Amino acid sequence: MTGVLVLVVLALAFPWGAALVARRLALVLPPREACWSLTGAAVLLAGGTIAALVGLFHVPFLASLERVPLPRVLEVWPAAVPCACAAGAVMIVQLVLLLRRWARHRSLLKRAWRTAGAGTGDGDLLVIPAADVDAFALPGYRGRPGRVVVTSGMVRALKAGEREVLLAHERAHLAGRHHLLSMVVDLATVVHPALRGLRASLAFHLERWADEGAAAVVGDRRLAAAAIARAALAGSSRSRGGAYPLLSAVSGPVPRRVEALLLPAPTAPRGRARRAGAVALAGTVVVAAVAALGLAYGLHEYVEYAAGRLIGAR
């Protein structure tokens, strides 16, 4: 069973290195592609972790299907039952944490909509009378379409052109359904601690995606940079934005975002950089797939081996 244990360890340890590769790859991609790559990596790595735990948990069950008595299983692999119990316990904890995280998200969204009820506006814009300088994209809820929520304090803090940038930024969040990508990665972090780094990286690239959308709408990258900087400087320290499901122009590493807006619009990598990114992403997928398939095959072979020893003993 040494081989199976190696595969289990690989499946559970692999996300630490793969998450680092995904973050590095995102840095050389345009914001949109970076966000999808990070989300895909989070789903893949979380799925591989769950598959490894499910495989371990089902070892005694697989043995029973082969009519292998539990004592015989323990002779071949004494740690089978403890590992299965540990995997089951971890999955229960994961499920509880997932439900709690989901409930917290829904609660935050409900409170945000309750706050937005005091706002007035036209179309998708709601202006809340408040001294706080705040703005965020509010996803749809219970049949209500998404809204851009801005406090009166934020409206007063920005000039007309800068307000246009801010609204375009938040509308880009809504149009791209960025809250769904953020939700997926945020929930994936419950499955494996290595994925927490992907959450921060995704938050930055989601803001960059919206920044580029806003710059394209106003047609002036310097104006977009100035608006983001001014909104962040004036923003309230108690801002509700910046995390799923509320995404705000004043969140994230603003200096890096402003610096990127002062540069030409990003393009997809070419040549050697493109090939290196493709190889890194493909390698991540291949290793994860091989580990999952190898684990499944190893567990099957283990049960077959135990059944063969039982028949030989008879």
PDB file of C-alpha atoms in Angstrom:
ATOM      1  CA  MET A   1       0.000   0.000   0.000  1.00  0.00           C
ATOM      2  CA  THR A   2       3.022   2.289  -0.092  1.00  0.00           C
ATOM      3  CA  GLY A   3       2.176   3.328  -3.642  1.00  0.00           C
ATOM      4  CA  VAL A   4      -1.380   4.251  -2.709  1.00  0.00           C
ATOM      5  CA  LEU A   5      -0.182   6.289   0.250  1.00  0.00           C
ATOM      6  CA  VAL A   6       2.254   8.134  -2.014  1.00  0.00           C
ATOM      7  CA  LEU A   7      -0.595   8.960  -4.408  1.00  0.00           C
ATOM      8  CA  VAL A   8      -2.780  10.169  -1.550  1.00  0.00           C
ATOM      9  CA  VAL A   9      -0.015  12.408  -0.231  1.00  0.00           C
ATOM     10  CA  LEU A  10       0.617  13.696  -3.760  1.00  0.00           C
ATOM     11  CA  ALA A  11      -3.061  14.462  -4.321  1.00  0.00           C
ATOM     12  CA  LEU A  12      -3.309  16.366  -1.031  1.00  0.00           C
ATOM     13  CA  ALA A  13       0.068  18.137  -1.248  1.00  0.00           C
ATOM     14  CA  PHE A  14      -0.034  18.992  -4.955  1.00  0.00           C
ATOM     15  CA  PRO A  15      -2.348  22.042  -4.537  1.00  0.00           C
ATOM     16  CA  TRP A  16       0.405  23.934  -2.669  1.00  0.00           C
ATOM     17  CA  GLY A  17       2.659  23.936  -5.709  1.00  0.00           C
ATOM     18  CA  ALA A  18      -0.143  24.143  -8.270  1.00  0.00           C
ATOM     19  CA  ALA A  19      -1.667  27.219  -6.615  1.00  0.00           C
ATOM     20  CA  LEU A  20       1.701  28.971  -6.830  1.00  0.00           C
ATOM     21  CA  VAL A  21       1.966  28.100 -10.532  1.00  0.00           C
ATOM     22  CA  ALA A  22      -1.558  29.408 -11.150  1.00  0.00           C
ATOM     23  CA  ARG A  23      -0.802  32.723  -9.433  1.00  0.00           C
ATOM     24  CA  ARG A  24       2.414  33.178 -11.404  1.00  0.00           C
ATOM     25  CA  LEU A  25       0.635  32.322 -14.645  1.00  0.00           C
ATOM     26  CA  ALA A  26      -2.111  34.865 -13.932  1.00  0.00           C
ATOM     27  CA  LEU A  27       0.481  37.642 -13.746  1.00  0.00           C
ATOM     28  CA  VAL A  28       1.372  37.229 -17.435  1.00  0.00           C
ATOM     29  CA  LEU A  29      -2.205  36.971 -18.683  1.00  0.00           C
ATOM     30  CA  PRO A  30      -4.697  39.758 -19.410  1.00  0.00           C
ATOM     31  CA  PRO A  31      -7.107  40.261 -16.475  1.00  0.00           C
ATOM     32  CA  ARG A  32     -10.033  38.364 -17.979  1.00  0.00           C
ATOM     33  CA  GLU A  33      -7.997  35.290 -18.877  1.00  0.00           C
ATOM     34  CA  ALA A  34      -6.207  35.474 -15.526  1.00  0.00           C
ATOM     35  CA  CYS A  35      -9.525  35.357 -13.655  1.00  0.00           C
ATOM     36  CA  TRP A  36     -10.777  32.345 -15.572  1.00  0.00           C
ATOM     37  CA  SER A  37      -7.446  30.543 -15.136  1.00  0.00           C
ATOM     38  CA  LEU A  38      -7.462  31.111 -11.375  1.00  0.00           C
ATOM     39  CA  THR A  39     -11.079  30.001 -11.055  1.00  0.00           C
ATOM     40  CA  GLY A  40     -10.458  26.899 -13.143  1.00  0.00           C
ATOM     41  CA  ALA A  41      -7.382  26.030 -11.094  1.00  0.00           C
ATOM     42  CA  ALA A  42      -9.341  26.415  -7.844  1.00  0.00           C
ATOM     43  CA  VAL A  43     -12.115  24.114  -9.084  1.00  0.00           C
ATOM     44  CA  LEU A  44      -9.643  21.532 -10.388  1.00  0.00           C
ATOM     45  CA  LEU A  45      -7.537  21.465  -7.230  1.00  0.00           C
ATOM     46  CA  ALA A  46     -10.526  21.409  -4.894  1.00  0.00           C
ATOM     47  CA  GLY A  47     -12.051  18.592  -6.933  1.00  0.00           C
ATOM     48  CA  GLY A  48      -8.822  16.590  -6.779  1.00  0.00           C
ATOM     49  CA  THR A  49      -8.671  17.008  -3.009  1.00  0.00           C
ATOM     50  CA  ILE A  50     -12.259  15.832  -2.583  1.00  0.00           C
ATOM     51  CA  ALA A  51     -11.634  12.879  -4.927  1.00  0.00           C
ATOM     52  CA  ALA A  52      -8.650  11.786  -2.830  1.00  0.00           C
ATOM     53  CA  LEU A  53     -10.671  11.990   0.387  1.00  0.00           C
ATOM     54  CA  VAL A  54     -13.618  10.134  -1.127  1.00  0.00           C
ATOM     55  CA  GLY A  55     -11.274   7.408  -2.371  1.00  0.00           C
ATOM     56  CA  LEU A  56      -9.778   6.928   1.079  1.00  0.00           C
ATOM     57  CA  PHE A  57     -13.183   6.951   2.720  1.00  0.00           C
ATOM     58  CA  HIS A  58     -14.488   4.199   0.414  1.00  0.00           C
ATOM     59  CA  VAL A  59     -11.684   1.694   0.998  1.00  0.00           C
ATOM     60  CA  PRO A  60     -13.661  -0.438   3.519  1.00  0.00           C
ATOM     61  CA  PHE A  61     -16.748  -0.191   1.289  1.00  0.00           C
ATOM     62  CA  LEU A  62     -14.804  -1.357  -1.777  1.00  0.00           C
ATOM     63  CA  ALA A  63     -13.461  -4.257   0.234  1.00  0.00           C
ATOM     64  CA  SER A  64     -16.986  -5.274   1.226  1.00  0.00           C
ATOM     65  CA  LEU A  65     -18.015  -5.296  -2.442  1.00  0.00           C
ATOM     66  CA  GLU A  66     -15.233  -7.803  -3.077  1.00  0.00           C
ATOM     67  CA  ARG A  67     -16.432  -9.779  -0.046  1.00  0.00           C
ATOM     68  CA  VAL A  68     -13.140  -9.220   1.719  1.00  0.00           C
ATOM     69  CA  PRO A  69     -13.547  -9.385   5.531  1.00  0.00           C
ATOM     70  CA  LEU A  70     -12.411  -6.315   7.420  1.00  0.00           C
ATOM     71  CA  PRO A  71      -9.781  -8.274   9.407  1.00  0.00           C
ATOM     72  CA  ARG A  72      -8.177  -9.319   6.110  1.00  0.00           C
ATOM     73  CA  VAL A  73      -8.176  -5.689   4.946  1.00  0.00           C
ATOM     74  CA  LEU A  74      -6.402  -4.661   8.132  1.00  0.00           C
ATOM     75  CA  GLU A  75      -3.803  -7.402   7.649  1.00  0.00           C
ATOM     76  CA  VAL A  76      -2.891  -5.998   4.261  1.00  0.00           C
ATOM     77  CA  TRP A  77      -3.210  -2.354   5.271  1.00  0.00           C
ATOM     78  CA  PRO A  78      -3.523  -1.728   9.045  1.00  0.00           C
ATOM     79  CA  ALA A  79      -4.118   1.977   8.485  1.00  0.00           C
ATOM     80  CA  ALA A  80      -7.114   1.451   6.172  1.00  0.00           C
ATOM     81  CA  VAL A  81      -9.833   2.088   8.743  1.00  0.00           C
ATOM     82  CA  PRO A  82      -8.059   5.002  10.503  1.00  0.00           C
ATOM     83  CA  CYS A  83      -7.410   6.664   7.127  1.00  0.00           C
ATOM     84  CA  ALA A  84     -11.022   6.124   6.067  1.00  0.00           C
ATOM     85  CA  CYS A  85     -12.282   7.601   9.341  1.00  0.00           C
ATOM     86  CA  ALA A  86      -9.930  10.568   9.044  1.00  0.00           C
ATOM     87  CA  ALA A  87     -11.050  11.200   5.456  1.00  0.00           C
ATOM     88  CA  GLY A  88     -14.695  11.018   6.513  1.00  0.00           C
ATOM     89  CA  ALA A  89     -14.104  13.429   9.387  1.00  0.00           C
ATOM     90  CA  VAL A  90     -12.336  15.904   7.108  1.00  0.00           C
ATOM     91  CA  MET A  91     -15.176  15.777   4.579  1.00  0.00           C
ATOM     92  CA  ILE A  92     -17.736  16.415   7.320  1.00  0.00           C
ATOM     93  CA  VAL A  93     -15.760  19.436   8.495  1.00  0.00           C
ATOM     94  CA  GLN A  94     -15.489  20.666   4.916  1.00  0.00           C
ATOM     95  CA  LEU A  95     -19.246  20.319   4.429  1.00  0.00           C
ATOM     96  CA  VAL A  96     -20.001  22.243   7.625  1.00  0.00           C
ATOM     97  CA  LEU A  97     -17.570  25.012   6.670  1.00  0.00           C
ATOM     98  CA  LEU A  98     -19.008  25.189   3.149  1.00  0.00           C
ATOM     99  CA  LEU A  99     -22.540  25.567   4.487  1.00  0.00           C
ATOM    100  CA  ARG A 100     -21.411  28.220   6.971  1.00  0.00           C
ATOM    101  CA  ARG A 101     -19.526  30.142   4.280  1.00  0.00           C
ATOM    102  CA  TRP A 102     -22.518  29.972   1.934  1.00  0.00           C
ATOM    103  CA  ALA A 103     -24.870  31.151   4.711  1.00  0.00           C
ATOM    104  CA  ARG A 104     -22.531  34.052   5.473  1.00  0.00           C
ATOM    105  CA  HIS A 105     -22.504  35.085   1.821  1.00  0.00           C
ATOM    106  CA  ARG A 106     -26.289  35.004   1.621  1.00  0.00           C
ATOM    107  CA  SER A 107     -26.589  36.967   4.849  1.00  0.00           C
ATOM    108  CA  LEU A 108     -24.215  39.658   3.581  1.00  0.00           C
ATOM    109  CA  LEU A 109     -26.115  39.902   0.303  1.00  0.00           C
ATOM    110  CA  LYS A 110     -29.442  40.170   2.137  1.00  0.00           C
ATOM    111  CA  ARG A 111     -28.127  42.938   4.408  1.00  0.00           C
ATOM    112  CA  ALA A 112     -26.677  44.809   1.428  1.00  0.00           C
ATOM    113  CA  TRP A 113     -30.021  44.733  -0.377  1.00  0.00           C
ATOM    114  CA  ARG A 114     -31.741  45.939   2.775  1.00  0.00           C
ATOM    115  CA  THR A 115     -29.305  48.868   2.912  1.00  0.00           C
ATOM    116  CA  ALA A 116     -29.783  49.554  -0.790  1.00  0.00           C
ATOM    117  CA  GLY A 117     -33.521  49.864  -0.171  1.00  0.00           C
ATOM    118  CA  ALA A 118     -32.888  53.352   1.169  1.00  0.00           C
ATOM    119  CA  GLY A 119     -31.287  54.427  -2.089  1.00  0.00           C
ATOM    120  CA  THR A 120     -32.758  56.404  -4.950  1.00  0.00           C
ATOM    121  CA  GLY A 121     -31.697  56.436  -8.546  1.00  0.00           C
ATOM    122  CA  ASP A 122     -32.382  55.633 -12.136  1.00  0.00           C
ATOM    123  CA  GLY A 123     -31.839  52.372 -13.986  1.00  0.00           C
ATOM    124  CA  ASP A 124     -29.126  50.259 -12.408  1.00  0.00           C
ATOM    125  CA  LEU A 125     -27.793  53.058 -10.153  1.00  0.00           C
ATOM    126  CA  LEU A 126     -28.781  53.494  -6.510  1.00  0.00           C
ATOM    127  CA  VAL A 127     -27.470  56.435  -4.475  1.00  0.00           C
ATOM    128  CA  ILE A 128     -27.630  55.974  -0.707  1.00  0.00           C
ATOM    129  CA  PRO A 129     -27.697  59.101   1.473  1.00  0.00           C
ATOM    130  CA  ALA A 130     -24.662  58.558   3.690  1.00  0.00           C
ATOM    131  CA  ALA A 131     -21.526  60.436   4.678  1.00  0.00           C
ATOM    132  CA  ASP A 132     -19.401  57.298   4.140  1.00  0.00           C
ATOM    133  CA  VAL A 133     -17.488  57.255   0.860  1.00  0.00           C
ATOM    134  CA  ASP A 134     -18.411  53.876  -0.568  1.00  0.00           C
ATOM    135  CA  ALA A 135     -19.442  52.170  -3.809  1.00  0.00           C
ATOM    136  CA  PHE A 136     -19.927  48.546  -4.771  1.00  0.00           C
ATOM    137  CA  ALA A 137     -21.549  46.222  -7.291  1.00  0.00           C
ATOM    138  CA  LEU A 138     -24.612  44.557  -5.771  1.00  0.00           C
ATOM    139  CA  PRO A 139     -25.500  41.219  -7.454  1.00  0.00           C
ATOM    140  CA  GLY A 140     -29.085  40.303  -8.243  1.00  0.00           C
ATOM    141  CA  TYR A 141     -31.142  38.759  -5.454  1.00  0.00           C
ATOM    142  CA  ARG A 142     -34.501  36.957  -5.485  1.00  0.00           C
ATOM    143  CA  GLY A 143     -35.390  38.022  -8.991  1.00  0.00           C
ATOM    144  CA  ARG A 144     -34.109  41.570  -8.624  1.00  0.00           C
ATOM    145  CA  PRO A 145     -31.394  42.572 -11.122  1.00  0.00           C
ATOM    146  CA  GLY A 146     -27.971  43.709  -9.989  1.00  0.00           C
ATOM    147  CA  ARG A 147     -27.386  47.321  -9.028  1.00  0.00           C
ATOM    148  CA  VAL A 148     -24.492  49.752  -8.706  1.00  0.00           C
ATOM    149  CA  VAL A 149     -24.694  51.198  -5.188  1.00  0.00           C
ATOM    150  CA  VAL A 150     -22.965  54.509  -4.462  1.00  0.00           C
ATOM    151  CA  THR A 151     -23.140  56.655  -1.345  1.00  0.00           C
ATOM    152  CA  SER A 152     -23.771  60.371  -1.604  1.00  0.00           C
ATOM    153  CA  GLY A 153     -20.383  60.830   0.034  1.00  0.00           C
ATOM    154  CA  MET A 154     -18.704  59.074  -2.893  1.00  0.00           C
ATOM    155  CA  VAL A 155     -20.654  61.161  -5.388  1.00  0.00           C
ATOM    156  CA  ARG A 156     -19.403  64.365  -3.728  1.00  0.00           C
ATOM    157  CA  ALA A 157     -15.798  63.090  -3.535  1.00  0.00           C
ATOM    158  CA  LEU A 158     -15.426  62.572  -7.301  1.00  0.00           C
ATOM    159  CA  LYS A 159     -15.576  64.853 -10.317  1.00  0.00           C
ATOM    160  CA  ALA A 160     -18.034  64.189 -13.127  1.00  0.00           C
ATOM    161  CA  GLY A 161     -15.578  62.278 -15.314  1.00  0.00           C
ATOM    162  CA  GLU A 162     -14.305  60.283 -12.362  1.00  0.00           C
ATOM    163  CA  ARG A 163     -17.849  59.316 -11.394  1.00  0.00           C
ATOM    164  CA  GLU A 164     -18.291  57.950 -14.906  1.00  0.00           C
ATOM    165  CA  VAL A 165     -15.208  55.775 -14.423  1.00  0.00           C
ATOM    166  CA  LEU A 166     -16.472  54.524 -11.066  1.00  0.00           C
ATOM    167  CA  LEU A 167     -19.884  53.583 -12.451  1.00  0.00           C
ATOM    168  CA  ALA A 168     -18.329  51.883 -15.479  1.00  0.00           C
ATOM    169  CA  HIS A 169     -16.059  49.901 -13.157  1.00  0.00           C
ATOM    170  CA  GLU A 170     -18.942  48.612 -11.044  1.00  0.00           C
ATOM    171  CA  ARG A 171     -21.045  47.884 -14.126  1.00  0.00           C
ATOM    172  CA  ALA A 172     -18.170  45.819 -15.507  1.00  0.00           C
ATOM    173  CA  HIS A 173     -18.331  43.720 -12.329  1.00  0.00           C
ATOM    174  CA  LEU A 174     -22.040  43.130 -12.846  1.00  0.00           C
ATOM    175  CA  ALA A 175     -21.789  42.475 -16.594  1.00  0.00           C
ATOM    176  CA  GLY A 176     -18.972  39.979 -16.117  1.00  0.00           C
ATOM    177  CA  ARG A 177     -20.775  38.294 -13.194  1.00  0.00           C
ATOM    178  CA  HIS A 178     -17.552  38.578 -11.264  1.00  0.00           C
ATOM    179  CA  HIS A 179     -19.277  37.737  -8.001  1.00  0.00           C
ATOM    180  CA  LEU A 180     -19.799  34.175  -9.237  1.00  0.00           C
ATOM    181  CA  LEU A 181     -16.093  33.676  -9.929  1.00  0.00           C
ATOM    182  CA  SER A 182     -15.279  35.155  -6.542  1.00  0.00           C
ATOM    183  CA  MET A 183     -17.835  32.876  -4.876  1.00  0.00           C
ATOM    184  CA  VAL A 184     -16.447  29.728  -6.499  1.00  0.00           C
ATOM    185  CA  VAL A 185     -12.879  30.452  -5.397  1.00  0.00           C
ATOM    186  CA  ASP A 186     -13.977  31.580  -1.944  1.00  0.00           C
ATOM    187  CA  LEU A 187     -15.833  28.304  -1.396  1.00  0.00           C
ATOM    188  CA  ALA A 188     -12.904  26.312  -2.794  1.00  0.00           C
ATOM    189  CA  THR A 189     -10.633  27.733  -0.091  1.00  0.00           C
ATOM    190  CA  VAL A 190     -12.676  25.762   2.455  1.00  0.00           C
ATOM    191  CA  VAL A 191     -11.675  22.513   0.744  1.00  0.00           C
ATOM    192  CA  HIS A 192      -7.903  23.054   0.849  1.00  0.00           C
ATOM    193  CA  PRO A 193      -5.889  25.760   2.679  1.00  0.00           C
ATOM    194  CA  ALA A 194      -3.448  26.071  -0.232  1.00  0.00           C
ATOM    195  CA  LEU A 195      -6.207  27.708  -2.284  1.00  0.00           C
ATOM    196  CA  ARG A 196      -6.463  30.754  -0.022  1.00  0.00           C
ATOM    197  CA  GLY A 197      -3.728  32.437  -2.014  1.00  0.00           C
ATOM    198  CA  LEU A 198      -5.852  32.103  -5.151  1.00  0.00           C
ATOM    199  CA  ARG A 199      -8.626  34.126  -3.505  1.00  0.00           C
ATOM    200  CA  ALA A 200      -6.430  37.192  -3.011  1.00  0.00           C
ATOM    201  CA  SER A 201      -4.961  36.836  -6.482  1.00  0.00           C
ATOM    202  CA  LEU A 202      -8.409  36.528  -8.055  1.00  0.00           C
ATOM    203  CA  ALA A 203      -9.655  39.611  -6.179  1.00  0.00           C
ATOM    204  CA  PHE A 204      -6.818  41.659  -7.684  1.00  0.00           C
ATOM    205  CA  HIS A 205      -7.391  40.426 -11.235  1.00  0.00           C
ATOM    206  CA  LEU A 206     -11.162  40.918 -10.987  1.00  0.00           C
ATOM    207  CA  GLU A 207     -10.533  44.557 -10.099  1.00  0.00           C
ATOM    208  CA  ARG A 208      -8.058  44.820 -12.966  1.00  0.00           C
ATOM    209  CA  TRP A 209     -10.664  43.324 -15.328  1.00  0.00           C
ATOM    210  CA  ALA A 210     -13.209  45.951 -14.218  1.00  0.00           C
ATOM    211  CA  ASP A 211     -10.550  48.695 -14.412  1.00  0.00           C
ATOM    212  CA  GLU A 212      -9.825  47.827 -18.025  1.00  0.00           C
ATOM    213  CA  GLY A 213     -13.543  47.767 -18.785  1.00  0.00           C
ATOM    214  CA  ALA A 214     -13.976  51.216 -17.276  1.00  0.00           C
ATOM    215  CA  ALA A 215     -10.959  52.579 -19.169  1.00  0.00           C
ATOM    216  CA  ALA A 216     -12.420  51.246 -22.425  1.00  0.00           C
ATOM    217  CA  VAL A 217     -15.792  52.906 -21.713  1.00  0.00           C
ATOM    218  CA  VAL A 218     -14.368  56.382 -20.982  1.00  0.00           C
ATOM    219  CA  GLY A 219     -11.588  56.043 -23.553  1.00  0.00           C
ATOM    220  CA  ASP A 220      -8.956  57.566 -21.262  1.00  0.00           C
ATOM    221  CA  ARG A 221      -6.648  55.342 -19.219  1.00  0.00           C
ATOM    222  CA  ARG A 222      -5.166  58.262 -17.263  1.00  0.00           C
ATOM    223  CA  LEU A 223      -8.609  59.461 -16.244  1.00  0.00           C
ATOM    224  CA  ALA A 224      -9.473  55.934 -15.136  1.00  0.00           C
ATOM    225  CA  ALA A 225      -6.275  55.729 -13.080  1.00  0.00           C
ATOM    226  CA  ALA A 226      -6.944  59.096 -11.443  1.00  0.00           C
ATOM    227  CA  ALA A 227     -10.545  58.134 -10.623  1.00  0.00           C
ATOM    228  CA  ILE A 228      -9.541  54.827  -9.031  1.00  0.00           C
ATOM    229  CA  ALA A 229      -6.844  56.534  -6.966  1.00  0.00           C
ATOM    230  CA  ARG A 230      -9.124  59.351  -5.803  1.00  0.00           C
ATOM    231  CA  ALA A 231     -11.956  56.939  -4.915  1.00  0.00           C
ATOM    232  CA  ALA A 232      -9.568  54.742  -2.927  1.00  0.00           C
ATOM    233  CA  LEU A 233      -8.086  57.707  -1.039  1.00  0.00           C
ATOM    234  CA  ALA A 234     -11.529  59.032  -0.185  1.00  0.00           C
ATOM    235  CA  GLY A 235     -12.998  55.586   0.487  1.00  0.00           C
ATOM    236  CA  SER A 236     -14.329  54.709   3.911  1.00  0.00           C
ATOM    237  CA  SER A 237     -12.296  52.302   6.034  1.00  0.00           C
ATOM    238  CA  ARG A 238     -15.620  50.580   6.746  1.00  0.00           C
ATOM    239  CA  SER A 239     -16.334  49.968   3.072  1.00  0.00           C
ATOM    240  CA  ARG A 240     -18.581  46.982   2.458  1.00  0.00           C
ATOM    241  CA  GLY A 241     -17.021  46.264  -0.916  1.00  0.00           C
ATOM    242  CA  GLY A 242     -14.007  44.196  -1.823  1.00  0.00           C
ATOM    243  CA  ALA A 243     -15.244  40.661  -1.199  1.00  0.00           C
ATOM    244  CA  TYR A 244     -17.846  38.323  -2.560  1.00  0.00           C
ATOM    245  CA  PRO A 245     -20.622  39.150  -3.225  1.00  0.00           C
ATOM    246  CA  LEU A 246     -19.808  42.903  -3.073  1.00  0.00           C
ATOM    247  CA  LEU A 247     -17.033  44.071  -5.394  1.00  0.00           C
ATOM    248  CA  SER A 248     -15.760  47.627  -5.112  1.00  0.00           C
ATOM    249  CA  ALA A 249     -13.468  49.907  -7.098  1.00  0.00           C
ATOM    250  CA  VAL A 250     -11.736  50.973  -3.878  1.00  0.00           C
ATOM    251  CA  SER A 251     -10.561  47.484  -2.900  1.00  0.00           C
ATOM    252  CA  GLY A 252      -7.416  45.519  -3.578  1.00  0.00           C
ATOM    253  CA  PRO A 253      -3.844  46.788  -4.092  1.00  0.00           C
ATOM    254  CA  VAL A 254      -4.839  50.125  -5.595  1.00  0.00           C
ATOM    255  CA  PRO A 255      -1.257  51.344  -6.365  1.00  0.00           C
ATOM    256  CA  ARG A 256      -0.640  48.291  -8.575  1.00  0.00           C
ATOM    257  CA  ARG A 257      -3.970  48.833 -10.309  1.00  0.00           C
ATOM    258  CA  VAL A 258      -3.237  52.509 -10.947  1.00  0.00           C
ATOM    259  CA  GLU A 259       0.235  51.661 -12.237  1.00  0.00           C
ATOM    260  CA  ALA A 260      -1.261  49.131 -14.664  1.00  0.00           C
ATOM    261  CA  LEU A 261      -3.752  51.700 -15.965  1.00  0.00           C
ATOM    262  CA  LEU A 262      -0.916  54.120 -16.709  1.00  0.00           C
ATOM    263  CA  LEU A 263       0.594  51.490 -19.018  1.00  0.00           C
ATOM    264  CA  PRO A 264      -0.769  50.413 -22.421  1.00  0.00           C
ATOM    265  CA  ALA A 265      -3.741  48.051 -22.419  1.00  0.00           C
ATOM    266  CA  PRO A 266      -2.631  44.469 -21.687  1.00  0.00           C
ATOM    267  CA  THR A 267      -2.540  41.907 -24.464  1.00  0.00           C
ATOM    268  CA  ALA A 268      -2.269  38.144 -24.496  1.00  0.00           C
ATOM    269  CA  PRO A 269       1.333  36.905 -24.183  1.00  0.00           C
ATOM    270  CA  ARG A 270       3.097  35.839 -27.346  1.00  0.00           C
ATOM    271  CA  GLY A 271       6.009  33.653 -28.251  1.00  0.00           C
ATOM    272  CA  ARG A 272       8.056  32.119 -25.453  1.00  0.00           C
ATOM    273  CA  ALA A 273       5.904  33.591 -22.631  1.00  0.00           C
ATOM    274  CA  ARG A 274       2.745  32.157 -24.197  1.00  0.00           C
ATOM    275  CA  ARG A 275       4.316  28.720 -24.615  1.00  0.00           C
ATOM    276  CA  ALA A 276       5.634  28.743 -21.041  1.00  0.00           C
ATOM    277  CA  GLY A 277       2.197  29.626 -19.666  1.00  0.00           C
ATOM    278  CA  ALA A 278       0.510  26.949 -21.744  1.00  0.00           C
ATOM    279  CA  VAL A 279       3.028  24.323 -20.597  1.00  0.00           C
ATOM    280  CA  ALA A 280       2.586  25.329 -16.941  1.00  0.00           C
ATOM    281  CA  LEU A 281      -1.209  25.144 -17.146  1.00  0.00           C
ATOM    282  CA  ALA A 282      -1.157  21.871 -19.064  1.00  0.00           C
ATOM    283  CA  GLY A 283       1.317  20.409 -16.571  1.00  0.00           C
ATOM    284  CA  THR A 284      -0.969  21.336 -13.692  1.00  0.00           C
ATOM    285  CA  VAL A 285      -3.927  19.606 -15.344  1.00  0.00           C
ATOM    286  CA  VAL A 286      -1.924  16.496 -16.263  1.00  0.00           C
ATOM    287  CA  VAL A 287      -0.401  16.025 -12.812  1.00  0.00           C
ATOM    288  CA  ALA A 288      -3.779  16.471 -11.105  1.00  0.00           C
ATOM    289  CA  ALA A 289      -5.442  14.022 -13.491  1.00  0.00           C
ATOM    290  CA  VAL A 290      -2.649  11.433 -13.168  1.00  0.00           C
ATOM    291  CA  ALA A 291      -2.749  11.666  -9.374  1.00  0.00           C
ATOM    292  CA  ALA A 292      -6.532  11.178  -9.288  1.00  0.00           C
ATOM    293  CA  LEU A 293      -6.489   8.289 -11.775  1.00  0.00           C
ATOM    294  CA  GLY A 294      -3.486   6.714 -10.081  1.00  0.00           C
ATOM    295  CA  LEU A 295      -5.192   6.895  -6.714  1.00  0.00           C
ATOM    296  CA  ALA A 296      -8.349   5.257  -8.073  1.00  0.00           C
ATOM    297  CA  TYR A 297      -6.322   2.510  -9.767  1.00  0.00           C
ATOM    298  CA  GLY A 298      -4.190   1.958  -6.666  1.00  0.00           C
ATOM    299  CA  LEU A 299      -7.224   1.543  -4.436  1.00  0.00           C
ATOM    300  CA  HIS A 300      -8.755  -0.895  -6.906  1.00  0.00           C
ATOM    301  CA  GLU A 301      -5.547  -2.912  -7.047  1.00  0.00           C
ATOM    302  CA  TYR A 302      -5.382  -2.918  -3.261  1.00  0.00           C
ATOM    303  CA  VAL A 303      -8.845  -4.447  -2.986  1.00  0.00           C
ATOM    304  CA  GLU A 304      -8.042  -6.989  -5.692  1.00  0.00           C
ATOM    305  CA  TYR A 305      -4.831  -7.890  -3.864  1.00  0.00           C
ATOM    306  CA  ALA A 306      -6.641  -8.334  -0.588  1.00  0.00           C
ATOM    307  CA  ALA A 307      -9.300 -10.480  -2.274  1.00  0.00           C
ATOM    308  CA  GLY A 308      -6.616 -12.597  -3.939  1.00  0.00           C
ATOM    309  CA  ARG A 309      -4.874 -13.215  -0.625  1.00  0.00           C
ATOM    310  CA  LEU A 310      -8.188 -14.216   0.908  1.00  0.00           C
ATOM    311  CA  ILE A 311      -8.872 -16.736  -1.870  1.00  0.00           C
ATOM    312  CA  GLY A 312      -5.309 -18.075  -1.587  1.00  0.00           C
ATOM    313  CA  ALA A 313      -5.686 -18.522   2.142  1.00  0.00           C
ATOM    314  CA  ARG A 314      -8.802 -20.591   1.592  1.00  0.00           C
TER     315      ARG A 314
END
